[in-house]
Coordinates of C-alpha atoms in Angstrom, one line a residue:
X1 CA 0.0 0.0 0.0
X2 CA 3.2 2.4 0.6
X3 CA 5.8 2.6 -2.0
X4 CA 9.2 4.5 -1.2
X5 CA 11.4 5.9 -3.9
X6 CA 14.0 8.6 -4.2
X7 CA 16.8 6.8 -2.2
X8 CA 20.7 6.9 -3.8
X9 CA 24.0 7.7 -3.2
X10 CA 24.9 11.3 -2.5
X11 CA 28.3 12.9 -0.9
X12 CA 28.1 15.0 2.4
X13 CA 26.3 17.9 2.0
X14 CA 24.1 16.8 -0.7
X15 CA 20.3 16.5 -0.9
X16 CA 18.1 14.1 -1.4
X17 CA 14.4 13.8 -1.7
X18 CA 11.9 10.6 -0.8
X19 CA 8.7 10.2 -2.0
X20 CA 6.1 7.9 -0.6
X21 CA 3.2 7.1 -3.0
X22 CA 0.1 5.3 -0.9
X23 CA -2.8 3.4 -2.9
X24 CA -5.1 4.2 0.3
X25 CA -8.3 5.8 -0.1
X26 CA -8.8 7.7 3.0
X27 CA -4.6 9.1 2.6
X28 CA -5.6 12.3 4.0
X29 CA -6.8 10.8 7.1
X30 CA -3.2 9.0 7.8
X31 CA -0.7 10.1 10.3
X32 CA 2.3 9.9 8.3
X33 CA 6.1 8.6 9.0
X34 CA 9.3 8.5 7.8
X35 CA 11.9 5.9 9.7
X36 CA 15.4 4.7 9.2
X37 CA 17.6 1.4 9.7
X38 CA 21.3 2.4 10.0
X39 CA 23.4 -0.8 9.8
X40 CA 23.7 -2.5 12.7
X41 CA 21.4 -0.3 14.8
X42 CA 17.9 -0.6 15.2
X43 CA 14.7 1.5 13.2
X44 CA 14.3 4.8 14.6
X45 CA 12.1 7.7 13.9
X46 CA 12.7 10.5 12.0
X47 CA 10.0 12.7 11.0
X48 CA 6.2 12.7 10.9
X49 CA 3.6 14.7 10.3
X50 CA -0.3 14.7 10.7
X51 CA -3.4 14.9 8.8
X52 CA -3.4 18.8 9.6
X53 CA 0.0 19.4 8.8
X54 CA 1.8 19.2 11.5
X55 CA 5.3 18.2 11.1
X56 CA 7.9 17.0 14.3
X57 CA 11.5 16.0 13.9
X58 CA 13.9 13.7 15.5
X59 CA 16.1 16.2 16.9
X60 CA 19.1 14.6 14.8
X61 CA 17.6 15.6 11.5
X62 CA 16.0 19.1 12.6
X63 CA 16.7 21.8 10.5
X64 CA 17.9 19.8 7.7
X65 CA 15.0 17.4 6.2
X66 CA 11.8 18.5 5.4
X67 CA 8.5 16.5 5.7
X68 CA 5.5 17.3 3.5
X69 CA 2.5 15.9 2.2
X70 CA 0.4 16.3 -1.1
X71 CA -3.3 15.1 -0.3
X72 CA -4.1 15.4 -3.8
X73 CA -1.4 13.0 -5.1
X74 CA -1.5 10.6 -1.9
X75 CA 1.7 11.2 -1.3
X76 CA 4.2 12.0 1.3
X77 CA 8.2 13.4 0.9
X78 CA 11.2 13.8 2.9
X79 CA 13.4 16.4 1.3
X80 CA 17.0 16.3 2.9
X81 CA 19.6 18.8 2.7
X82 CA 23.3 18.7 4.7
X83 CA 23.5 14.9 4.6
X84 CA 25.8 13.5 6.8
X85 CA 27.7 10.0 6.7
X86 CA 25.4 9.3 9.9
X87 CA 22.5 9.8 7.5
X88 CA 23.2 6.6 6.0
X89 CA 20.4 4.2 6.0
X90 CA 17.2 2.1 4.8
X91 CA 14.3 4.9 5.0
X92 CA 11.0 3.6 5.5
X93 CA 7.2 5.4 5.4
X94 CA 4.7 4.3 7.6
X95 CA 1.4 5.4 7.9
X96 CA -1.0 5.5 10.7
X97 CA -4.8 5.3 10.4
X98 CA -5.2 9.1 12.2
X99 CA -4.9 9.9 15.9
X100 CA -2.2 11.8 16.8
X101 CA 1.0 11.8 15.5
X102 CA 3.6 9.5 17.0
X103 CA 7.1 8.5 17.0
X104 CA 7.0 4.6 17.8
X105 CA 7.0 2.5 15.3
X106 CA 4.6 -0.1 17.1
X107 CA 1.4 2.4 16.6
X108 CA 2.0 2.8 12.5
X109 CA -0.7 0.0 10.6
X110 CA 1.5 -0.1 7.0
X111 CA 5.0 0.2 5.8
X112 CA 6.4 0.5 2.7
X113 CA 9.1 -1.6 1.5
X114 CA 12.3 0.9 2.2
X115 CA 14.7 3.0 0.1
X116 CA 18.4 3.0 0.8
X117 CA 20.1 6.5 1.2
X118 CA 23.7 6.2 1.3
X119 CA 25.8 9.2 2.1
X120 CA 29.6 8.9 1.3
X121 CA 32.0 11.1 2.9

């Protein structure tokens, strides 16, 4: 139901930007989330936002990525800017059916399949 694309291999201080397409029908209802898997280490949140708009950061990505959602084209992005070598892993969207916006993984209902950002240094 969640597709990721947009992942790659950038130097530090590049950008990025992830898209997340979702086949759901009631998409502007959804709590949305972006994770990531760094080798070795386990998922951890990054960014969310909620069916209003509201968007929250892990404080380790604040200031440089940018959630955002387009209702219209059930989708959801995460531009990145200032990569860092520590930026390096499998990005994941997850979508929750409404509520309040979260940051464990345990409350999201779908998951797309994961896009690999590597940042070289």
């Amino acid at each position: 139901q969640l597709q990721a694309s947009g992942g790659g291999l950038v130097q530090a201080g590049g950008s990025l930007r992830l898209s997340c397409a979702s086949s759901g029908r009631a998409f502007s209802s959804y709590v949305m989330g972006w994770f990531r898997r760094a080798p070795e280490k386990d998922r951890e949140w990054v960014a969310g936002i909620s069916s209003g708009g509201g968007t929250y950061y892990a404080d380790s990505v604040k200031g440089r990525f940018t959630i955002s959602r387009d209702n219209a084209k059930n989708a959801v992005y995460l531009q990145m800017n200032s990569l860092k070598p520590e930026d390096t892993a499998i990005y994941y969207c997850a979508a929750k059916g409404g509520g309040r916006l979260v940051t464990t993984e345990t409350f999201y209902d779908y998951w797309g399949q994961g896009t690999q950002v590597t940042v070289s240094s």
